[in-house]
CSV table of C-alpha atoms and ligand atoms in Angstrom, one decimal:
chain,number,residue,atom,x,y,z
A,1,MET,CA,-3.1,11.0,16.2
A,2,THR,CA,-0.3,13.5,15.5
A,3,ALA,CA,-0.8,16.1,12.8
A,4,ALA,CA,0.3,14.7,9.5
A,5,PRO,CA,3.2,16.5,7.8
A,6,LEU,CA,2.2,17.9,4.4
A,7,ASP,CA,5.2,16.2,2.8
A,8,ASN,CA,3.3,13.0,3.3
A,9,LEU,CA,1.6,14.0,0.1
A,10,PHE,CA,4.8,14.0,-1.8
A,11,GLY,CA,4.7,11.6,-4.7
A,12,LYS,CA,1.1,10.6,-3.9
A,13,GLN,CA,-1.5,10.2,-6.7
A,14,ILE,CA,-4.7,11.9,-5.7
A,15,LEU,CA,-7.9,11.6,-7.6
A,16,LEU,CA,-10.0,14.6,-7.0
A,17,GLY,CA,-13.7,14.1,-7.6
A,18,ILE,CA,-15.7,17.3,-8.1
A,19,THR,CA,-19.4,17.3,-8.0
A,20,GLY,CA,-22.0,20.0,-8.7
A,21,GLY,CA,-21.9,22.7,-6.1
A,22,ILE,CA,-20.9,26.3,-5.7
A,23,ALA,CA,-17.8,25.2,-3.7
A,24,ALA,CA,-16.4,23.7,-6.9
A,25,TYR,CA,-14.5,27.0,-7.4
A,26,LYS,CA,-12.6,26.3,-4.2
A,27,SER,CA,-11.4,23.0,-5.7
A,28,ALA,CA,-9.3,24.9,-8.2
A,29,GLU,CA,-7.2,26.2,-5.3
A,30,LEU,CA,-7.3,22.7,-3.7
A,31,THR,CA,-5.8,21.3,-6.8
A,32,ARG,CA,-3.0,23.8,-6.7
A,33,ARG,CA,-2.3,23.3,-3.0
A,34,LEU,CA,-2.2,19.5,-3.4
A,35,ARG,CA,0.3,19.9,-6.2
A,36,ASP,CA,2.3,22.3,-4.1
A,37,ALA,CA,2.6,19.6,-1.5
A,38,GLY,CA,4.1,17.3,-4.1
A,39,ALA,CA,1.0,15.3,-5.1
A,40,GLU,CA,0.1,14.4,-8.6
A,41,VAL,CA,-3.6,15.2,-9.2
A,42,ARG,CA,-6.1,13.9,-11.7
A,43,VAL,CA,-9.6,15.3,-11.7
A,44,VAL,CA,-12.9,13.6,-12.4
A,45,MET,CA,-15.9,15.9,-12.7
A,46,THR,CA,-19.6,15.1,-12.7
A,47,ARG,CA,-21.6,16.7,-15.4
A,48,ALA,CA,-23.2,19.1,-12.8
A,49,ALA,CA,-19.7,20.1,-11.7
A,50,THR,CA,-18.8,21.3,-15.2
A,51,GLU,CA,-21.8,23.7,-15.0
A,52,PHE,CA,-19.9,25.5,-12.2
A,53,VAL,CA,-16.3,25.5,-13.3
A,54,THR,CA,-14.9,24.4,-16.7
A,55,PRO,CA,-12.8,21.2,-17.1
A,56,LEU,CA,-10.2,23.4,-18.8
A,57,THR,CA,-9.5,25.2,-15.5
A,58,PHE,CA,-8.7,21.9,-13.8
A,59,GLN,CA,-6.7,20.6,-16.7
A,60,ALA,CA,-4.5,23.7,-16.5
A,61,LEU,CA,-4.2,23.5,-12.7
A,62,SER,CA,-3.6,19.7,-12.5
A,63,GLY,CA,-1.5,19.4,-15.6
A,64,ASN,CA,-3.5,16.4,-16.6
A,65,PRO,CA,-6.5,15.8,-18.8
A,66,VAL,CA,-9.8,16.0,-16.9
A,67,HIS,CA,-12.1,13.0,-16.9
A,68,THR,CA,-15.8,13.5,-17.2
A,69,GLU,CA,-17.5,10.6,-19.1
A,70,LEU,CA,-18.0,7.0,-18.1
A,71,LEU,CA,-18.6,5.8,-21.6
A,72,ASP,CA,-16.0,7.8,-23.6
A,73,GLU,CA,-14.3,5.5,-26.1
A,74,GLN,CA,-11.2,7.7,-26.2
A,75,ALA,CA,-10.9,8.0,-22.5
A,76,GLU,CA,-11.4,4.3,-22.0
A,77,ALA,CA,-8.6,3.6,-24.5
A,78,GLY,CA,-6.3,6.0,-22.5
A,79,MET,CA,-7.2,5.9,-18.8
A,80,GLY,CA,-10.6,4.3,-18.3
A,81,HIS,CA,-12.4,4.0,-15.0
A,82,ILE,CA,-10.5,0.9,-13.9
A,83,GLU,CA,-7.1,2.5,-14.6
A,84,LEU,CA,-8.1,5.6,-12.8
A,85,ALA,CA,-9.3,3.5,-9.8
A,86,ARG,CA,-6.0,1.7,-9.8
A,87,TRP,CA,-3.9,4.8,-10.3
A,88,ALA,CA,-5.3,6.6,-7.2
A,89,ASP,CA,-3.4,6.4,-3.9
A,90,ALA,CA,-6.5,8.2,-2.5
A,91,ILE,CA,-9.8,9.6,-3.8
A,92,LEU,CA,-11.1,12.9,-2.4
A,93,ILE,CA,-14.5,14.1,-3.4
A,94,ALA,CA,-14.7,17.8,-2.8
A,95,PRO,CA,-17.2,19.2,-3.0
A,96,ALA,CA,-19.4,16.2,-2.4
A,97,SER,CA,-23.1,16.9,-3.2
A,98,ALA,CA,-26.0,15.3,-1.4
A,99,ASN,CA,-26.8,13.5,-4.7
A,100,THR,CA,-23.4,11.9,-5.2
A,101,LEU,CA,-23.3,10.9,-1.5
A,102,ALA,CA,-26.7,9.2,-1.9
A,103,LYS,CA,-25.5,7.4,-5.0
A,104,LEU,CA,-22.3,6.2,-3.2
A,105,ALA,CA,-24.2,5.1,-0.2
A,106,GLN,CA,-26.4,2.9,-2.5
A,107,GLY,CA,-23.4,1.6,-4.3
A,108,ARG,CA,-24.5,3.0,-7.7
A,109,GLY,CA,-22.2,3.5,-10.5
A,110,ASP,CA,-24.0,5.6,-13.1
A,111,ASP,CA,-21.3,8.1,-13.8
A,112,LEU,CA,-17.5,8.1,-14.0
A,113,LEU,CA,-16.9,9.3,-10.4
A,114,THR,CA,-19.2,6.8,-8.6
A,115,THR,CA,-17.9,4.0,-10.8
A,116,VAL,CA,-14.3,4.9,-10.1
A,117,CYS,CA,-15.1,4.9,-6.3
A,118,LEU,CA,-16.7,1.5,-6.6
A,119,ALA,CA,-13.7,0.1,-8.4
A,120,SER,CA,-11.1,1.5,-6.1
A,121,GLU,CA,-9.3,-0.1,-3.2
A,122,ALA,CA,-7.7,3.2,-2.2
A,123,PRO,CA,-8.7,5.3,0.8
A,124,LEU,CA,-11.8,7.4,0.0
A,125,ALA,CA,-12.8,10.7,1.5
A,126,PHE,CA,-15.6,13.2,0.9
A,127,ALA,CA,-16.1,16.8,1.8
A,128,PRO,CA,-19.8,17.5,2.0
A,129,SER,CA,-21.0,20.9,0.7
A,130,MET,CA,-24.6,21.8,0.6
A,131,ASN,CA,-27.3,23.9,2.1
A,132,ARG,CA,-27.8,23.4,5.8
A,133,ALA,CA,-31.3,22.0,5.5
A,134,MET,CA,-30.1,19.5,2.9
A,135,TRP,CA,-27.2,18.6,5.2
A,136,SER,CA,-29.4,18.0,8.2
A,137,ASP,CA,-31.9,16.0,6.2
A,138,ALA,CA,-32.2,12.5,7.7
A,139,ALA,CA,-31.5,10.9,4.3
A,140,THR,CA,-28.2,12.7,3.9
A,141,GLN,CA,-27.2,12.0,7.5
A,142,GLN,CA,-28.0,8.3,7.0
A,143,ASN,CA,-26.0,8.2,3.7
A,144,CYS,CA,-23.0,9.7,5.3
A,145,ALA,CA,-23.2,7.4,8.3
A,146,SER,CA,-23.4,4.4,5.9
A,147,LEU,CA,-20.3,5.6,4.0
A,148,ARG,CA,-18.3,6.2,7.2
A,149,GLU,CA,-19.2,2.7,8.3
A,150,ARG,CA,-17.8,1.4,5.1
A,151,GLY,CA,-14.5,3.1,5.7
A,152,TYR,CA,-15.0,6.4,3.9
A,153,HIS,CA,-13.4,9.4,5.6
A,154,GLN,CA,-15.7,12.4,6.1
A,155,PHE,CA,-14.0,15.8,6.1
A,156,GLY,CA,-16.4,18.4,7.5
A,157,PRO,CA,-18.6,20.1,6.7
A,158,ALA,CA,-18.1,23.5,8.4
A,159,HIS,CA,-20.5,25.9,10.0
A,160,GLY,CA,-20.9,29.3,8.6
A,161,GLU,CA,-22.5,31.6,6.0
A,162,GLN,CA,-23.7,29.7,2.9
A,163,ALA,CA,-23.9,30.7,-0.8
A,164,CYS,CA,-27.7,30.7,-0.5
A,165,GLY,CA,-27.5,33.4,2.2
A,166,GLU,CA,-28.4,31.1,5.1
A,167,VAL,CA,-26.1,30.4,8.0
A,168,GLY,CA,-25.6,26.9,9.3
A,169,GLU,CA,-23.7,23.6,8.9
A,170,GLY,CA,-22.9,22.4,5.4
A,171,ARG,CA,-20.1,24.6,4.1
A,172,MET,CA,-17.1,22.8,2.5
A,173,LEU,CA,-14.0,22.9,4.7
A,174,GLU,CA,-11.4,25.4,3.8
A,175,VAL,CA,-8.7,24.4,1.3
A,176,GLU,CA,-5.9,24.2,3.9
A,177,GLN,CA,-8.0,22.0,6.1
A,178,LEU,CA,-8.8,19.6,3.2
A,179,VAL,CA,-5.1,19.4,2.3
A,180,ALA,CA,-4.1,18.6,5.9
A,181,ALA,CA,-6.9,16.0,6.1
A,182,THR,CA,-5.8,14.4,2.9
A,183,ALA,CA,-2.2,14.2,4.1
A,184,ALA,CA,-3.5,12.5,7.3
A,185,LEU,CA,-5.0,9.7,5.1
A,186,PHE,CA,-1.4,8.7,4.5
A,187,HIS,CA,-0.3,9.0,8.1
A,188,SER,CA,-2.0,6.7,10.5
A,189,GLY,CA,0.8,7.3,13.0
A,190,VAL,CA,0.5,3.8,14.3
A,191,LEU,CA,4.3,3.3,13.8
A,192,GLN,CA,5.3,6.9,14.6
A,193,ALA,CA,9.1,7.1,14.9
A,194,VAL,CA,9.5,3.3,15.0
A,195,LYS,CA,12.7,2.0,13.3
A,196,LEU,CA,11.7,-0.7,10.8
A,197,MET,CA,13.7,-2.8,8.4
A,198,ILE,CA,12.3,-4.7,5.4
A,199,THR,CA,13.9,-7.1,3.0
A,200,ALA,CA,12.3,-7.3,-0.5
A,201,GLY,CA,12.7,-9.0,-3.8
A,202,PRO,CA,14.7,-12.0,-5.0
A,203,THR,CA,18.4,-12.7,-4.6
A,204,TYR,CA,20.7,-13.6,-7.4
A,205,GLU,CA,23.3,-16.3,-6.8
A,206,ALA,CA,26.2,-16.1,-9.3
A,207,ILE,CA,27.0,-19.2,-11.3
A,208,ASP,CA,29.5,-17.4,-13.5
A,209,PRO,CA,29.9,-13.7,-14.5
A,210,VAL,CA,26.7,-13.8,-16.7
A,211,ARG,CA,24.5,-16.5,-15.1
A,212,PHE,CA,22.8,-16.8,-11.8
A,213,ILE,CA,20.2,-18.7,-9.8
A,214,GLY,CA,17.2,-16.5,-9.0
A,215,ASN,CA,13.5,-16.6,-8.5
A,216,ARG,CA,10.3,-14.8,-9.6
A,217,SER,CA,9.9,-12.3,-6.8
A,218,SER,CA,9.3,-8.8,-8.2
A,219,GLY,CA,9.8,-7.0,-4.9
A,220,LYS,CA,6.3,-5.4,-5.1
A,221,MET,CA,5.1,-6.8,-1.8
A,222,GLY,CA,8.1,-5.6,0.2
A,223,PHE,CA,8.1,-2.2,-1.5
A,224,GLU,CA,4.4,-1.7,-0.8
A,225,LEU,CA,5.1,-2.7,2.9
A,226,ALA,CA,7.9,-0.1,3.0
A,227,ARG,CA,5.5,2.5,1.6
A,228,ALA,CA,2.7,1.6,4.0
A,229,ALA,CA,5.1,1.5,7.0
A,230,GLN,CA,6.5,4.9,6.1
A,231,GLU,CA,3.0,6.3,5.8
A,232,ALA,CA,2.3,4.9,9.2
A,233,GLY,CA,5.2,7.1,10.6
A,234,ALA,CA,8.0,4.5,10.7
A,235,ASP,CA,11.6,5.3,9.9
A,236,VAL,CA,12.1,2.6,7.1
A,237,THR,CA,15.2,0.9,5.8
A,238,LEU,CA,14.5,-1.2,2.7
A,239,ILE,CA,17.1,-3.8,1.8
A,240,ALA,CA,16.2,-4.6,-1.9
A,241,GLY,CA,17.4,-7.5,-4.0
A,242,PRO,CA,17.6,-6.9,-7.8
A,243,VAL,CA,14.3,-5.4,-8.8
A,244,HIS,CA,13.0,-2.7,-11.2
A,245,LEU,CA,11.0,-0.6,-8.8
A,246,ASP,CA,11.1,3.0,-7.7
A,247,THR,CA,11.9,3.7,-4.0
A,248,PRO,CA,8.7,4.8,-2.1
A,249,PRO,CA,9.0,8.4,-0.9
A,250,GLY,CA,10.8,8.9,2.4
A,251,VAL,CA,12.3,5.3,2.5
A,252,SER,CA,16.1,4.6,2.8
A,253,ARG,CA,17.0,1.9,0.3
A,254,ILE,CA,20.0,-0.3,0.1
A,255,ASP,CA,20.5,-2.4,-3.0
A,256,VAL,CA,22.0,-5.8,-2.8
A,257,GLU,CA,22.3,-8.8,-5.2
A,258,SER,CA,23.0,-12.1,-3.4
A,259,ALA,CA,21.8,-13.6,-0.2
A,260,ASN,CA,25.2,-13.0,1.3
A,261,ASP,CA,25.0,-9.3,0.4
A,262,MET,CA,21.5,-9.1,1.9
A,263,HIS,CA,22.7,-10.9,5.0
A,264,GLN,CA,25.6,-8.5,5.4
A,265,ALA,CA,23.4,-5.3,4.8
A,266,VAL,CA,20.8,-6.5,7.3
A,267,MET,CA,23.3,-7.3,10.0
A,268,GLN,CA,25.1,-4.0,9.5
A,269,HIS,CA,21.9,-1.9,9.8
A,270,LEU,CA,20.2,-4.1,12.5
A,271,PRO,CA,21.2,-2.3,15.7
A,272,GLY,CA,18.4,-0.1,16.8
A,273,GLN,CA,15.7,-1.6,14.6
A,274,GLN,CA,12.5,-2.2,16.4
A,275,ILE,CA,10.6,-4.2,13.7
A,276,PHE,CA,12.1,-6.5,11.1
A,277,ILE,CA,10.0,-7.8,8.1
A,278,GLY,CA,11.4,-10.5,5.9
A,279,ALA,CA,9.5,-10.2,2.6
A,280,ALA,CA,12.4,-11.2,0.4
A,281,ALA,CA,12.5,-14.5,-1.4
A,282,VAL,CA,16.0,-15.3,-0.3
A,283,SER,CA,17.7,-18.1,-2.2
A,284,ASP,CA,18.3,-21.0,0.2
A,285,TYR,CA,21.4,-22.2,-1.7
A,286,ARG,CA,24.2,-20.7,-3.8
A,287,PRO,CA,26.8,-22.3,-6.1
A,288,ALA,CA,29.7,-23.4,-4.0
A,289,SER,CA,32.3,-22.1,-6.4
A,290,PRO,CA,31.0,-19.5,-8.8
A,291,ARG,CA,33.3,-19.5,-11.8
A,292,GLN,CA,35.4,-16.5,-12.7
A,293,GLN,CA,35.0,-17.1,-16.4
A,294,LYS,CA,31.9,-17.7,-18.4
A,295,ILE,CA,31.2,-21.5,-18.4
A,296,LYS,CA,31.6,-23.0,-21.9
A,297,LYS,CA,29.0,-25.4,-23.1
A,298,ASP,CA,31.5,-28.2,-24.0
A,299,ALA,CA,29.9,-31.0,-22.0
A,300,ASP,CA,26.5,-32.6,-22.3
A,301,THR,CA,25.8,-32.3,-18.6
A,302,LEU,CA,26.9,-29.8,-16.0
A,303,GLU,CA,26.9,-30.3,-12.3
A,304,LEU,CA,26.6,-27.5,-9.9
A,305,GLU,CA,27.4,-27.9,-6.2
A,306,LEU,CA,25.1,-25.8,-4.1
A,307,ILE,CA,25.7,-24.8,-0.5
A,308,ARG,CA,23.3,-23.3,2.1
A,309,ASN,CA,22.9,-19.6,2.4
A,310,PRO,CA,22.6,-17.9,5.8
A,311,ASP,CA,19.0,-17.8,7.1
A,312,ILE,CA,18.7,-14.0,7.6
A,313,LEU,CA,15.3,-14.1,9.3
A,314,SER,CA,16.4,-16.7,11.9
A,315,GLU,CA,19.6,-14.8,12.6
A,316,VAL,CA,17.7,-11.6,13.2
A,317,ALA,CA,15.3,-13.4,15.5
A,318,ALA,CA,18.3,-14.9,17.4
A,319,SER,CA,20.0,-11.5,17.8
A,320,PHE,CA,20.0,-9.5,21.1
A,321,PRO,CA,18.3,-7.1,21.7
A,322,ARG,CA,16.0,-8.5,19.1
A,323,PRO,CA,13.4,-6.5,17.1
A,324,PHE,CA,9.8,-7.7,16.6
A,325,VAL,CA,10.3,-10.2,13.8
A,326,VAL,CA,7.8,-10.8,11.0
A,327,GLY,CA,8.5,-13.5,8.4
A,328,PHE,CA,6.7,-14.4,5.2
A,329,ALA,CA,5.8,-17.9,3.9
A,330,ALA,CA,5.0,-18.4,0.3
A,331,GLU,CA,3.6,-21.9,-0.2
A,332,THR,CA,1.8,-23.8,-3.0
A,333,ASP,CA,0.2,-26.2,-0.5
A,334,GLN,CA,-0.4,-26.8,3.2
A,335,LEU,CA,-0.1,-23.1,3.8
A,336,GLU,CA,-1.1,-23.1,7.4
A,337,HIS,CA,1.0,-26.1,8.4
A,338,TYR,CA,4.2,-24.7,6.8
A,339,ALA,CA,3.5,-21.1,8.1
A,340,ARG,CA,3.1,-22.4,11.7
A,341,HIS,CA,6.2,-24.5,11.4
A,342,LYS,CA,8.3,-21.5,10.2
A,343,LEU,CA,6.8,-19.3,13.0
A,344,GLN,CA,8.1,-21.8,15.6
A,345,HIS,CA,11.2,-23.0,13.9
A,346,LYS,CA,12.5,-19.6,13.1
A,347,ASN,CA,11.4,-18.2,16.5
A,348,LEU,CA,9.3,-15.4,14.9
A,349,ASP,CA,6.7,-13.1,16.4
A,350,MET,CA,4.5,-13.2,13.4
A,351,ILE,CA,4.3,-14.8,10.0
A,352,ALA,CA,2.3,-13.7,6.9
A,353,ALA,CA,1.4,-16.7,4.8
A,354,ASN,CA,0.6,-16.2,1.1
A,355,ARG,CA,-0.3,-18.8,-1.4
A,356,VAL,CA,1.4,-19.0,-4.7
A,357,ALA,CA,-1.6,-19.7,-6.8
A,358,THR,CA,-4.1,-18.6,-9.4
A,359,THR,CA,-7.5,-17.8,-7.9
A,360,GLU,CA,-10.8,-19.2,-9.1
A,361,HIS,CA,-11.2,-16.0,-11.1
A,362,GLY,CA,-7.9,-16.5,-12.9
A,363,LEU,CA,-6.0,-13.9,-10.9
A,364,SER,CA,-2.4,-15.0,-10.0
A,365,VAL,CA,-1.4,-14.0,-6.5
A,366,GLY,CA,1.9,-14.0,-4.6
A,367,PHE,CA,5.1,-14.0,-6.6
A,368,ASN,CA,5.4,-11.4,-9.4
A,369,SER,CA,1.8,-10.3,-9.3
A,370,GLU,CA,0.0,-7.1,-8.5
A,371,TYR,CA,-2.2,-9.0,-6.1
A,372,ASN,CA,-1.8,-10.9,-2.9
A,373,ALA,CA,-3.9,-12.4,0.0
A,374,LEU,CA,-2.6,-13.2,3.5
A,375,HIS,CA,-3.4,-15.4,6.4
A,376,VAL,CA,-1.4,-14.0,9.4
A,377,PHE,CA,-0.3,-16.0,12.4
A,378,TRP,CA,1.4,-14.9,15.6
A,379,ARG,CA,2.5,-16.7,18.7
A,380,GLN,CA,-0.7,-16.5,20.6
A,381,GLY,CA,-3.1,-16.3,17.8
A,382,GLU,CA,-4.1,-15.8,14.2
A,383,GLN,CA,-6.5,-13.8,12.1
A,384,ALA,CA,-9.8,-15.6,11.9
A,385,GLY,CA,-12.7,-15.7,9.5
A,386,GLU,CA,-13.4,-12.2,8.1
A,387,GLN,CA,-10.2,-10.8,9.4
A,388,LEU,CA,-8.1,-12.6,6.8
A,389,ILE,CA,-6.6,-10.2,4.3
A,390,PRO,CA,-8.5,-11.2,1.1
A,391,VAL,CA,-7.2,-10.9,-2.5
A,392,ALA,CA,-6.5,-7.3,-3.2
A,393,ARG,CA,-3.8,-5.2,-4.8
A,394,LYS,CA,-0.5,-5.4,-2.8
A,395,ARG,CA,-0.8,-1.7,-1.8
A,396,SER,CA,-4.0,-2.4,0.0
A,397,VAL,CA,-2.8,-5.7,1.5
A,398,ALA,CA,0.4,-4.0,2.7
A,399,ARG,CA,-1.6,-1.3,4.5
A,400,GLN,CA,-3.7,-3.9,6.3
A,401,LEU,CA,-0.7,-5.9,7.3
A,402,VAL,CA,1.1,-2.9,8.7
A,403,GLN,CA,-1.9,-2.1,10.9
A,404,LEU,CA,-1.8,-5.7,12.2
A,405,ILE,CA,1.9,-5.6,12.8
A,406,ALA,CA,1.6,-2.3,14.6
A,407,SER,CA,-1.1,-3.6,16.9
A,408,GLN,CA,0.8,-6.8,17.7
A,409,TYR,CA,4.0,-4.9,18.2
A,410,ARG,CA,2.4,-2.5,20.6
A,411,GLN,CA,0.7,-5.3,22.6
A,412,GLN,CA,4.1,-7.1,22.9
A,413,ARG,CA,5.8,-3.9,24.0
A,414,ASP,CA,3.1,-3.0,26.5
A,415,ALA,CA,3.3,-6.5,28.0
A,416,GLN,CA,7.1,-6.2,28.3
A,417,ASP,CA,6.8,-2.8,30.0
A,418,THR,CA,4.4,-4.2,32.6
A,419,ALA,CA,6.4,-7.4,33.2
B,501,PMT,O1,8.2,-9.9,-4.5
B,501,PMT,P1,6.8,-10.2,-5.0
B,501,PMT,O2,6.7,-10.6,-6.4
B,501,PMT,O3,5.8,-9.1,-4.6
B,501,PMT,O4,6.2,-11.5,-4.2
B,501,PMT,C1,6.1,-11.4,-2.8
B,501,PMT,C2,6.6,-12.8,-2.1
B,501,PMT,C3,5.6,-13.9,-2.5
B,501,PMT,C4,8.0,-13.1,-2.5
B,501,PMT,C5,6.5,-12.5,-0.6
B,501,PMT,O5,5.2,-12.1,-0.2
B,501,PMT,C6,7.0,-13.7,0.2
B,501,PMT,O6,6.2,-14.6,0.5
B,501,PMT,N1,8.3,-13.8,0.6
B,501,PMT,C7,8.9,-15.0,1.2
B,501,PMT,C8,9.1,-16.0,0.2
B,501,PMT,C9,9.4,-17.4,0.8
B,501,PMT,O7,9.0,-18.4,0.4
B,501,PMT,O8,10.2,-17.4,1.7
B,501,PMT,P2,10.8,-18.8,2.4
B,501,PMT,O9,9.7,-19.7,2.8
B,501,PMT,O10,11.9,-19.3,1.6
B,501,PMT,O11,11.4,-18.1,3.7
B,501,PMT,C10,10.6,-17.9,4.9
B,501,PMT,C11,11.0,-16.6,5.5
B,501,PMT,O12,12.4,-16.6,5.7
B,501,PMT,C12,10.8,-15.3,4.6
B,501,PMT,O13,10.5,-14.3,5.4
B,501,PMT,C13,12.2,-15.1,4.0
B,501,PMT,O14,12.4,-13.7,3.7
B,501,PMT,C14,13.1,-15.6,5.1
B,501,PMT,N2,14.4,-16.1,4.6
B,501,PMT,C15,14.5,-17.3,3.9
B,501,PMT,C16,15.7,-17.8,3.5
B,501,PMT,C17,16.9,-17.2,3.9
B,501,PMT,N3,18.0,-17.7,3.6
B,501,PMT,N4,16.8,-16.1,4.7
B,501,PMT,C18,15.6,-15.5,5.0
B,501,PMT,O15,15.6,-14.5,5.7
């Protein structure tokens, strides 16, 4: 993997967990360095950590209130454990004590930090810091192995002189190393330098100067895909319908309104694109003759003649040279049937099928929701069983989909190279 540029941290929301250890003083500098790289930092301290450095220090350095208590009425009213878990783009525990690692390994949530970790879907990393004997203890080693297996990233520890006077493995990594490792969390490099275009959001089809035909797409899925692809190293162009979302850092955005505008923008920027993802909910029809003046409500009924819009995805798939083309299918029923039909009919390389529904737990997924779940199909296969992307926040779903796209894209490219 290539070294991650530090500007990968720009605009990222890092939750820094500090546990009780002498290296907690280094986390003051770590907070500063993360902010220097453009990250926003919120600090959660365990009670033991506050014995080493005061919360006030981290409040001043992070520019945000420090969170210490799980059951703090005031904190829960402001930013409680669930909000903190959702807020974080990544969680870094530095220093991570043997005690906190043991609690995380057991899945315990008896303080704010461990509870936030349990509730988070963001990448989690820990930087162990402890005496060399504690570090080499079989229990600590087993706990770390179990965390790594569950997807936690382990940063260090380093070898060297320890606060207790002994020499050995167990020192927390240096601040620069931790900043670089945190930046790398947002830089899988799986799409390094790949040119990728995404459509997102709804389209508005004018009826008259004030009215339009639209749909409930918020653009969140497409914007999260743009963010995830950029983090994976891609050079991302995002063609956005009318949405109220901030542009993910490092992404080039082109705003459009109608399907025709989107079609034009896509075709204009298509040459050179290696991957195309159609996440937009493009209106299939538009009023044949949008009125120049506002329509008056004189008549009891009103007829609108609609005509077909261009199918952007199909046209991209029919272009030459063609990019790797990924479509979406949002369906209320027969998800697999319709998704497979679109894959074939539109000549796609891959299709991500999402159900427009409310889950058994009352969570709405798909359109205009924070959540989604995907079943992905490609020409020679599909995700099976446990590989399906289960209901999760769209940021997490997007990261998983980008990994899958990258792996299928690479397989196809390698096959073409050897053909
Ligand atoms: O925006 P959000 O609120 O986050 O919601 C995300 C989403 C549910 C809108 C998204 O995940 C999604 O599923 N988008 C596709 C919606 C859909 O139903 O598309 P479709 O079945 O009409 O079209 C299939 C594919 O063809 C899509 O990739 C679409 O972008 C593309 N298409 C469709 C029509 C058209 N004229 N041009 C196209 O490119």
